[in-house]
Amino acid sequence: MRRKGIPDETVGRLFVYLRALLCLAEKGVETVSSSRLAEACDLKASMIRKDFSFFGEFGTRGVGYNVGRLITEIRRSLNLDKTVKAALVGAGNIGRALLSYPGFGKEGFQIAACFDSDGNKIGRKLNGMKVEDIARLKGRIKAKGIRLGIVAVPVSEAPDVARRLADAGVKAILSFAPCNLNMPRGVKVACVDLVTEMARLVYYS
Amino acid sequence: MRRKGIPDETVGRLFVYLRALLCLAEKGVETVSSSRLAEACDLKASMIRKDFSFFGEFGTRGVGYNVGRLITEIRRSLNLDKTVKAALVGAGNIGRALLSYPGFGKEGFQIAACFDSDGNKIGRKLNGMKVEDIARLKGRIKAKGIRLGIVAVPVSEAPDVARRLADAGVKAILSFAPCNLNMPRGVKVACVDLVTEMARLVYYS
């Protein structure tokens, strides 16, 4: 859900600010100047001051911005102030890593259900989460109010899994399968393609 | 290492073509028309034909492009025809998932060494790979001719680990830590920030 009143370019940068601010908070930093935040974000301090002016006053001249308050306000602007429930499909190695990733919980994401089609995995627990039959996906997603799907299955199964998620009403999909999912309009997809990232890095380095 | 003779915009698309072609190959597809490839890549067929003209002739009119030959030629153009050795730092859950990911080997990447600073992990095996002391990182990277570093440690340790990798001569770093690494010029960094990806998806869906 987009917010009105904040320009799209500012919204794009809010994600960058939030990430940097969370890193500072983790280090115990309580106040930050626009120039220090600019350095952490690789942006200009004047742009940061302008962007933050959309929220009113956070800074005290000579002291800087309050890190905790800024995080709270940016989260609210990005609709991240309530827990977002996600469904994980694929109880393999990537799935296990995601279930044990502490960052999700801290940032307001909760993997609320985990599905697989493999009879050897269904009914077992993966990092404390019961693996359910993918046949139950639609009903469970609707019952739990899940908005986000995570596709962590092999490439050959990914398009079918994504279709099932969209059919269950999920509007946002994070996929670890390096292929195009051809989703209907209205369903947003982000693909985490590690091999392509590495190939690009190596080519340009 | 960049190649001469192919425009930068074409190179950027070669990664997209390669990914789509690998998916087709996995499905057993042997020839593909520019229009089918265009659909898989979300690009125009005319652009694909123009891009492929840089390599000479791959297609047969009415039959399409040979998928295997195209993959070989694109890999060569992207310097991906030889195995690229990577060093993984962080023997945790992300590290384990990466070590068990079959996609790396298939696409010519090899995790050739794994390091951690935790005395409980050093000397143990993670998915068949011996975890080494991070104190030995520089020597091992030089001895093994490793070009790529993968940072899979907590945020608080990531900048130090990245500096060690750069100091050992690594020119490309893939980081799973959601923070700016402030690398020296000449070291390329790509950051896989799952929380930010998910936050963006949720906001725009």
GROMACS .gro file of C-alpha atoms in nm:
model
  410
    1MET     CA    1   0.000   0.000   0.000
    2ARG     CA    2   0.154   0.326  -0.105
    3ARG     CA    3   0.136   0.638   0.110
    4LYS     CA    4   0.015   0.965  -0.028
    5GLY     CA    5   0.205   1.287   0.026
    6ILE     CA    6   0.561   1.156   0.002
    7PRO     CA    7   0.725   1.169  -0.343
    8ASP     CA    8   0.818   0.832  -0.496
    9GLU     CA    9   1.189   0.919  -0.511
   10THR     CA   10   1.186   1.000  -0.139
   11VAL     CA   11   1.013   0.670  -0.063
   12GLY     CA   12   1.285   0.485  -0.254
   13ARG     CA   13   1.548   0.652  -0.038
   14LEU     CA   14   1.356   0.583   0.286
   15PHE     CA   15   1.445   0.215   0.248
   16VAL     CA   16   1.810   0.311   0.222
   17TYR     CA   17   1.790   0.541   0.527
   18LEU     CA   18   1.608   0.276   0.727
   19ARG     CA   19   1.876   0.019   0.657
   20ALA     CA   20   2.154   0.257   0.757
   21LEU     CA   21   1.967   0.371   1.069
   22LEU     CA   22   1.907   0.013   1.181
   23CYS     CA   23   2.281  -0.054   1.146
   24LEU     CA   24   2.357   0.253   1.357
   25ALA     CA   25   2.099   0.149   1.619
   26GLU     CA   26   2.259  -0.196   1.636
   27LYS     CA   27   2.590  -0.027   1.713
   28GLY     CA   28   2.424   0.169   1.994
   29VAL     CA   29   2.429   0.506   1.814
   30GLU     CA   30   2.149   0.730   1.946
   31THR     CA   31   2.184   1.046   1.741
   32VAL     CA   32   2.322   1.099   1.395
   33SER     CA   33   2.403   1.408   1.189
   34SER     CA   34   2.276   1.436   0.833
   35SER     CA   35   2.636   1.430   0.712
   36ARG     CA   36   2.719   1.105   0.893
   37LEU     CA   37   2.397   0.945   0.768
   38ALA     CA   38   2.479   1.074   0.419
   39GLU     CA   39   2.814   0.899   0.431
   40ALA     CA   40   2.656   0.572   0.545
   41CYS     CA   41   2.399   0.595   0.263
   42ASP     CA   42   2.627   0.729  -0.009
   43LEU     CA   43   2.394   1.026  -0.058
   44LYS     CA   44   2.415   1.403  -0.009
   45ALA     CA   45   2.337   1.549   0.334
   46SER     CA   46   2.123   1.822   0.176
   47MET     CA   47   1.903   1.556   0.013
   48ILE     CA   48   1.859   1.376   0.344
   49ARG     CA   49   1.756   1.699   0.518
   50LYS     CA   50   1.505   1.768   0.241
   51ASP     CA   51   1.364   1.414   0.254
   52PHE     CA   52   1.324   1.425   0.631
   53SER     CA   53   1.142   1.757   0.611
   54PHE     CA   54   0.837   1.560   0.489
   55PHE     CA   55   0.799   1.416   0.839
   56GLY     CA   56   0.837   1.740   1.032
   57GLU     CA   57   1.112   1.798   1.282
   58PHE     CA   58   1.346   1.522   1.399
   59GLY     CA   59   1.670   1.700   1.431
   60THR     CA   60   1.820   1.935   1.685
   61ARG     CA   61   2.072   2.172   1.533
   62GLY     CA   62   2.421   2.073   1.641
   63VAL     CA   63   2.302   1.745   1.795
   64GLY     CA   64   2.157   1.559   1.500
   65TYR     CA   65   1.864   1.331   1.440
   66ASN     CA   66   1.728   1.091   1.698
   67VAL     CA   67   1.794   0.747   1.548
   68GLY     CA   68   1.512   0.566   1.730
   69ARG     CA   69   1.249   0.826   1.644
   70LEU     CA   70   1.357   0.836   1.281
   71ILE     CA   71   1.333   0.456   1.256
   72THR     CA   72   0.982   0.463   1.404
   73GLU     CA   73   0.865   0.737   1.169
   74ILE     CA   74   1.016   0.585   0.854
   75ARG     CA   75   0.868   0.246   0.942
   76ARG     CA   76   0.527   0.407   0.979
   77SER     CA   77   0.565   0.584   0.643
   78LEU     CA   78   0.660   0.255   0.475
   79ASN     CA   79   0.375   0.066   0.641
   80LEU     CA   80   0.628  -0.144   0.827
   81ASP     CA   81   0.498  -0.060   1.173
   82LYS     CA   82   0.284  -0.374   1.187
   83THR     CA   83   0.409  -0.732   1.152
   84VAL     CA   84   0.395  -0.858   0.794
   85LYS     CA   85   0.320  -1.229   0.768
   86ALA     CA   86   0.493  -1.432   0.501
   87ALA     CA   87   0.444  -1.785   0.368
   88LEU     CA   88   0.757  -1.980   0.283
   89VAL     CA   89   0.731  -2.243   0.010
   90GLY     CA   90   1.022  -2.485  -0.001
   91ALA     CA   91   1.158  -2.656   0.310
   92GLY     CA   92   1.512  -2.700   0.177
   93ASN     CA   93   1.841  -2.532   0.260
   94ILE     CA   94   1.736  -2.182   0.160
   95GLY     CA   95   1.413  -2.225   0.357
   96ARG     CA   96   1.607  -2.335   0.664
   97ALA     CA   97   1.841  -2.038   0.640
   98LEU     CA   98   1.546  -1.799   0.610
   99LEU     CA   99   1.366  -1.952   0.908
  100SER     CA  100   1.673  -1.905   1.123
  101TYR     CA  101   1.746  -1.551   1.005
  102PRO     CA  102   1.700  -1.319   1.304
  103GLY     CA  103   1.677  -1.008   1.083
  104PHE     CA  104   1.324  -1.085   0.969
  105GLY     CA  105   1.167  -1.081   1.313
  106LYS     CA  106   1.356  -0.770   1.418
  107GLU     CA  107   1.231  -0.581   1.111
  108GLY     CA  108   0.869  -0.683   1.148
  109PHE     CA  109   0.851  -0.981   0.914
  110GLN     CA  110   0.723  -1.315   1.036
  111ILE     CA  111   0.734  -1.641   0.844
  112ALA     CA  112   0.391  -1.759   0.956
  113ALA     CA  113   0.367  -2.081   0.753
  114CYS     CA  114   0.596  -2.316   0.562
  115PHE     CA  115   0.490  -2.546   0.277
  116ASP     CA  116   0.645  -2.821   0.068
  117SER     CA  117   0.521  -3.084  -0.176
  118ASP     CA  118   0.768  -3.351  -0.061
  119GLY     CA  119   0.596  -3.621   0.147
  120ASN     CA  120   0.922  -3.676   0.337
  121LYS     CA  121   0.922  -3.316   0.457
  122ILE     CA  122   0.551  -3.258   0.524
  123GLY     CA  123   0.468  -3.290   0.892
  124ARG     CA  124   0.831  -3.250   1.001
  125LYS     CA  125   0.970  -2.941   1.168
  126LEU     CA  126   1.221  -2.709   1.006
  127ASN     CA  127   1.382  -2.476   1.262
  128GLY     CA  128   1.077  -2.516   1.484
  129MET     CA  129   0.824  -2.447   1.207
  130LYS     CA  130   0.594  -2.732   1.099
  131VAL     CA  131   0.614  -2.804   0.726
  132GLU     CA  132   0.265  -2.823   0.576
  133ASP     CA  133   0.136  -2.983   0.257
  134ILE     CA  134   0.137  -2.736  -0.032
  135ALA     CA  135  -0.213  -2.861  -0.113
  136ARG     CA  136  -0.329  -2.666   0.193
  137LEU     CA  137  -0.157  -2.344   0.085
  138LYS     CA  138  -0.460  -2.144  -0.028
  139GLY     CA  139  -0.672  -2.211   0.279
  140ARG     CA  140  -0.388  -2.143   0.521
  141ILE     CA  141  -0.284  -1.821   0.353
  142LYS     CA  142  -0.637  -1.687   0.365
  143ALA     CA  143  -0.691  -1.799   0.725
  144LYS     CA  144  -0.366  -1.642   0.846
  145GLY     CA  145  -0.394  -1.317   0.650
  146ILE     CA  146  -0.061  -1.373   0.477
  147ARG     CA  147   0.039  -1.101   0.228
  148LEU     CA  148   0.384  -1.207   0.118
  149GLY     CA  149   0.507  -1.530  -0.041
  150ILE     CA  150   0.866  -1.656  -0.044
  151VAL     CA  151   0.954  -1.903  -0.320
  152ALA     CA  152   1.250  -2.124  -0.224
  153VAL     CA  153   1.191  -2.424  -0.452
  154PRO     CA  154   1.386  -2.548  -0.756
  155VAL     CA  155   1.350  -2.353  -1.083
  156SER     CA  156   1.131  -2.623  -1.239
  157GLU     CA  157   0.867  -2.585  -0.965
  158ALA     CA  158   0.889  -2.209  -0.912
  159PRO     CA  159   0.636  -2.088  -1.175
  160ASP     CA  160   0.371  -2.329  -1.045
  161VAL     CA  161   0.434  -2.233  -0.683
  162ALA     CA  162   0.415  -1.862  -0.771
  163ARG     CA  163   0.083  -1.917  -0.950
  164ARG     CA  164  -0.053  -2.096  -0.643
  165LEU     CA  165   0.054  -1.808  -0.420
  166ALA     CA  166  -0.106  -1.550  -0.651
  167ASP     CA  167  -0.420  -1.765  -0.669
  168ALA     CA  168  -0.433  -1.763  -0.288
  169GLY     CA  169  -0.436  -1.382  -0.292
  170VAL     CA  170  -0.070  -1.306  -0.223
  171LYS     CA  171   0.029  -0.975  -0.386
  172ALA     CA  172   0.405  -0.979  -0.327
  173ILE     CA  173   0.650  -1.261  -0.395
  174LEU     CA  174   1.019  -1.289  -0.312
  175SER     CA  175   1.168  -1.562  -0.529
  176PHE     CA  176   1.503  -1.736  -0.500
  177ALA     CA  177   1.451  -1.921  -0.828
  178PRO     CA  178   1.654  -1.768  -1.113
  179CYS     CA  179   1.370  -1.756  -1.368
  180ASN     CA  180   1.093  -1.529  -1.487
  181LEU     CA  181   0.767  -1.607  -1.305
  182ASN     CA  182   0.526  -1.430  -1.545
  183MET     CA  183   0.285  -1.317  -1.278
  184PRO     CA  184  -0.051  -1.151  -1.345
  185ARG     CA  185  -0.069  -0.774  -1.318
  186GLY     CA  186  -0.107  -0.669  -0.957
  187VAL     CA  187   0.139  -0.924  -0.819
  188LYS     CA  188   0.484  -0.779  -0.745
  189VAL     CA  189   0.785  -1.009  -0.774
  190ALA     CA  190   1.142  -0.958  -0.659
  191CYS     CA  191   1.398  -1.216  -0.759
  192VAL     CA  192   1.709  -1.289  -0.554
  193ASP     CA  193   1.940  -1.439  -0.814
  194LEU     CA  194   2.273  -1.503  -0.645
  195VAL     CA  195   2.444  -1.655  -0.947
  196THR     CA  196   2.364  -1.353  -1.164
  197GLU     CA  197   2.479  -1.116  -0.888
  198MET     CA  198   2.808  -1.303  -0.866
  199ALA     CA  199   2.850  -1.314  -1.243
  200ARG     CA  200   2.799  -0.937  -1.266
  201LEU     CA  201   3.042  -0.874  -0.981
  202VAL     CA  202   3.311  -1.084  -1.144
  203TYR     CA  203   3.262  -0.927  -1.485
  204TYR     CA  204   3.284  -0.570  -1.361
  205SER     CA  205   3.567  -0.625  -1.112
  206MET     CA  206   3.743  -0.807  -1.645
  207ARG     CA  207   3.537  -0.625  -1.904
  208ARG     CA  208   3.533  -0.730  -2.268
  209LYS     CA  209   3.595  -0.486  -2.545
  210GLY     CA  210   3.368  -0.463  -2.846
  211ILE     CA  211   3.033  -0.527  -2.678
  212PRO     CA  212   2.839  -0.219  -2.563
  213ASP     CA  213   2.776  -0.191  -2.188
  214GLU     CA  214   2.396  -0.201  -2.228
  215THR     CA  215   2.426  -0.525  -2.425
  216VAL     CA  216   2.648  -0.675  -2.155
  217GLY     CA  217   2.385  -0.588  -1.894
  218ARG     CA  218   2.125  -0.778  -2.096
  219LEU     CA  219   2.356  -1.077  -2.153
  220PHE     CA  220   2.313  -1.166  -1.785
  221VAL     CA  221   1.936  -1.161  -1.832
  222TYR     CA  222   1.956  -1.374  -2.148
  223LEU     CA  223   2.190  -1.619  -1.981
  224ARG     CA  224   1.954  -1.670  -1.690
  225ALA     CA  225   1.656  -1.728  -1.920
  226LEU     CA  226   1.856  -1.961  -2.146
  227LEU     CA  227   1.974  -2.168  -1.849
  228CYS     CA  228   1.612  -2.206  -1.739
  229LEU     CA  229   1.515  -2.321  -2.089
  230ALA     CA  230   1.808  -2.564  -2.100
  231GLU     CA  231   1.700  -2.708  -1.764
  232LYS     CA  232   1.357  -2.775  -1.917
  233GLY     CA  233   1.521  -2.956  -2.209
  234VAL     CA  234   1.453  -2.682  -2.466
  235GLU     CA  235   1.714  -2.701  -2.747
  236THR     CA  236   1.615  -2.415  -2.976
  237VAL     CA  237   1.438  -2.090  -2.900
  238SER     CA  238   1.296  -1.813  -3.117
  239SER     CA  239   1.382  -1.451  -3.042
  240SER     CA  240   1.016  -1.388  -2.960
  241ARG     CA  241   0.999  -1.669  -2.704
  242LEU     CA  242   1.324  -1.557  -2.548
  243ALA     CA  243   1.193  -1.200  -2.548
  244GLU     CA  244   0.886  -1.310  -2.353
  245ALA     CA  245   1.099  -1.497  -2.098
  246CYS     CA  246   1.323  -1.190  -2.054
  247ASP     CA  247   1.053  -0.922  -2.069
  248LEU     CA  248   1.237  -0.753  -2.356
  249LYS     CA  249   1.172  -0.686  -2.724
  250ALA     CA  250   1.260  -0.955  -2.980
  251SER     CA  251   1.419  -0.693  -3.207
  252MET     CA  252   1.655  -0.592  -2.926
  253ILE     CA  253   1.756  -0.952  -2.868
  254ARG     CA  254   1.831  -1.004  -3.238
  255LYS     CA  255   2.040  -0.688  -3.240
  256ASP     CA  256   2.231  -0.790  -2.924
  257PHE     CA  257   2.304  -1.137  -3.059
  258SER     CA  258   2.437  -0.991  -3.383
  259PHE     CA  259   2.751  -0.895  -3.188
  260PHE     CA  260   2.842  -1.264  -3.172
  261GLY     CA  261   2.778  -1.351  -3.532
  262GLU     CA  262   2.523  -1.607  -3.641
  263PHE     CA  263   2.345  -1.834  -3.395
  264GLY     CA  264   2.002  -1.855  -3.539
  265THR     CA  265   1.847  -2.040  -3.829
  266ARG     CA  266   1.551  -1.858  -3.979
  267GLY     CA  267   1.229  -2.037  -3.886
  268VAL     CA  268   1.408  -2.267  -3.640
  269GLY     CA  269   1.548  -2.027  -3.384
  270TYR     CA  270   1.863  -2.001  -3.178
  271ASN     CA  271   2.054  -2.301  -3.051
  272VAL     CA  272   2.021  -2.272  -2.670
  273GLY     CA  273   2.341  -2.462  -2.586
  274ARG     CA  274   2.557  -2.267  -2.829
  275LEU     CA  275   2.415  -1.936  -2.711
  276ILE     CA  276   2.487  -2.026  -2.348
  277THR     CA  277   2.847  -2.116  -2.437
  278GLU     CA  278   2.901  -1.796  -2.632
  279ILE     CA  279   2.744  -1.567  -2.371
  280ARG     CA  280   2.945  -1.733  -2.095
  281ARG     CA  281   3.261  -1.673  -2.292
  282SER     CA  282   3.168  -1.308  -2.347
  283LEU     CA  283   3.103  -1.262  -1.976
  284ASN     CA  284   3.429  -1.437  -1.876
  285LEU     CA  285   3.223  -1.713  -1.714
  286ASP     CA  286   3.374  -1.996  -1.915
  287LYS     CA  287   3.628  -2.074  -1.645
  288THR     CA  288   3.552  -2.168  -1.285
  289VAL     CA  289   3.548  -1.868  -1.051
  290LYS     CA  290   3.670  -1.948  -0.700
  291ALA     CA  291   3.500  -1.780  -0.407
  292ALA     CA  292   3.583  -1.754  -0.036
  293LEU     CA  293   3.290  -1.775   0.204
  294VAL     CA  294   3.326  -1.596   0.536
  295GLY     CA  295   3.068  -1.699   0.796
  296ALA     CA  296   2.989  -2.061   0.872
  297GLY     CA  297   2.633  -1.997   0.989
  298ASN     CA  298   2.294  -2.070   0.836
  299ILE     CA  299   2.341  -1.855   0.526
  300GLY     CA  300   2.683  -2.009   0.473
  301ARG     CA  301   2.540  -2.358   0.500
  302ALA     CA  302   2.264  -2.278   0.249
  303LEU     CA  303   2.521  -2.136   0.006
  304LEU     CA  304   2.748  -2.440   0.037
  305SER     CA  305   2.460  -2.671  -0.046
  306TYR     CA  306   2.328  -2.461  -0.337
  307PRO     CA  307   2.372  -2.666  -0.655
  308GLY     CA  308   2.330  -2.360  -0.880
  309PHE     CA  309   2.679  -2.227  -0.803
  310GLY     CA  310   2.865  -2.530  -0.932
  311LYS     CA  311   2.650  -2.558  -1.240
  312GLU     CA  312   2.717  -2.196  -1.334
  313GLY     CA  313   3.091  -2.212  -1.283
  314PHE     CA  314   3.127  -2.080  -0.929
  315GLN     CA  315   3.310  -2.278  -0.666
  316ILE     CA  316   3.325  -2.199  -0.297
  317ALA     CA  317   3.689  -2.293  -0.255
  318ALA     CA  318   3.734  -2.198   0.112
  319CYS     CA  319   3.523  -2.120   0.416
  320PHE     CA  320   3.630  -1.908   0.714
  321ASP     CA  321   3.493  -1.816   1.054
  322SER     CA  322   3.627  -1.648   1.369
  323ASP     CA  323   3.430  -1.871   1.608
  324GLY     CA  324   3.656  -2.124   1.778
  325ASN     CA  325   3.361  -2.365   1.802
  326LYS     CA  326   3.325  -2.369   1.425
  327ILE     CA  327   3.689  -2.364   1.313
  328GLY     CA  328   3.811  -2.710   1.217
  329ARG     CA  329   3.458  -2.850   1.182
  330LYS     CA  330   3.296  -2.934   0.851
  331LEU     CA  331   3.003  -2.745   0.706
  332ASN     CA  332   2.840  -2.936   0.421
  333GLY     CA  333   3.166  -3.117   0.358
  334MET     CA  334   3.378  -2.800   0.359
  335LYS     CA  335   3.633  -2.753   0.638
  336VAL     CA  336   3.586  -2.427   0.827
  337GLU     CA  337   3.918  -2.244   0.859
  338ASP     CA  338   4.036  -1.975   1.098
  339ILE     CA  339   3.974  -1.627   0.957
  340ALA     CA  340   4.328  -1.540   1.068
  341ARG     CA  341   4.446  -1.754   0.775
  342LEU     CA  342   4.223  -1.579   0.522
  343LYS     CA  343   4.484  -1.370   0.341
  344GLY     CA  344   4.732  -1.650   0.284
  345ARG     CA  345   4.467  -1.897   0.173
  346ILE     CA  346   4.305  -1.654  -0.069
  347LYS     CA  347   4.637  -1.578  -0.233
  348ALA     CA  348   4.740  -1.944  -0.247
  349LYS     CA  349   4.411  -2.054  -0.402
  350GLY     CA  350   4.375  -1.767  -0.649
  351ILE     CA  351   4.036  -1.665  -0.509
  352ARG     CA  352   3.877  -1.361  -0.676
  353LEU     CA  353   3.539  -1.336  -0.508
  354GLY     CA  354   3.446  -1.301  -0.141
  355ILE     CA  355   3.109  -1.383   0.014
  356VAL     CA  356   3.028  -1.212   0.343
  357ALA     CA  357   2.776  -1.409   0.548
  358VAL     CA  358   2.852  -1.277   0.899
  359PRO     CA  359   2.646  -1.054   1.132
  360VAL     CA  360   2.625  -0.683   1.049
  361SER     CA  361   2.859  -0.589   1.332
  362GLU     CA  362   3.142  -0.800   1.183
  363ALA     CA  363   3.075  -0.737   0.813
  364PRO     CA  364   3.284  -0.419   0.758
  365ASP     CA  365   3.591  -0.578   0.919
  366VAL     CA  366   3.550  -0.900   0.719
  367ALA     CA  367   3.510  -0.703   0.396
  368ARG     CA  368   3.827  -0.506   0.472
  369ARG     CA  369   4.017  -0.830   0.531
  370LEU     CA  370   3.894  -0.967   0.197
  371ALA     CA  371   3.994  -0.649   0.014
  372ASP     CA  372   4.332  -0.655   0.190
  373ALA     CA  373   4.382  -1.012   0.065
  374GLY     CA  374   4.333  -0.891  -0.292
  375VAL     CA  375   3.967  -0.983  -0.351
  376LYS     CA  376   3.812  -0.742  -0.601
  377ALA     CA  377   3.447  -0.850  -0.580
  378ILE     CA  378   3.235  -0.904  -0.267
  379LEU     CA  379   2.884  -1.039  -0.232
  380SER     CA  380   2.751  -0.938   0.109
  381PHE     CA  381   2.447  -1.065   0.296
  382ALA     CA  382   2.491  -0.806   0.570
  383PRO     CA  383   2.244  -0.517   0.536
  384CYS     CA  384   2.495  -0.236   0.577
  385ASN     CA  385   2.728  -0.017   0.376
  386LEU     CA  386   3.078  -0.166   0.360
  387ASN     CA  387   3.268   0.146   0.247
  388MET     CA  388   3.518  -0.040   0.033
  389PRO     CA  389   3.819   0.118  -0.136
  390ARG     CA  390   3.788   0.211  -0.503
  391GLY     CA  391   3.845  -0.092  -0.720
  392VAL     CA  392   3.651  -0.334  -0.500
  393LYS     CA  393   3.300  -0.405  -0.627
  394VAL     CA  394   3.032  -0.488  -0.372
  395ALA     CA  395   2.684  -0.629  -0.422
  396CYS     CA  396   2.457  -0.646  -0.121
  397VAL     CA  397   2.180  -0.904  -0.088
  398ASP     CA  398   1.946  -0.735   0.158
  399LEU     CA  399   1.643  -0.960   0.198
  400VAL     CA  400   1.465  -0.743   0.453
  401THR     CA  401   1.483  -0.436   0.230
  402GLU     CA  402   1.364  -0.641  -0.071
  403MET     CA  403   1.067  -0.761   0.131
  404ALA     CA  404   0.990  -0.415   0.265
  405ARG     CA  405   0.987  -0.272  -0.088
  406LEU     CA  406   0.767  -0.554  -0.215
  407VAL     CA  407   0.515  -0.502   0.061
  408TYR     CA  408   0.509  -0.125   0.018
  409TYR     CA  409   0.452  -0.135  -0.358
  410SER     CA  410   0.206  -0.427  -0.359
   0.00000   0.00000   0.00000
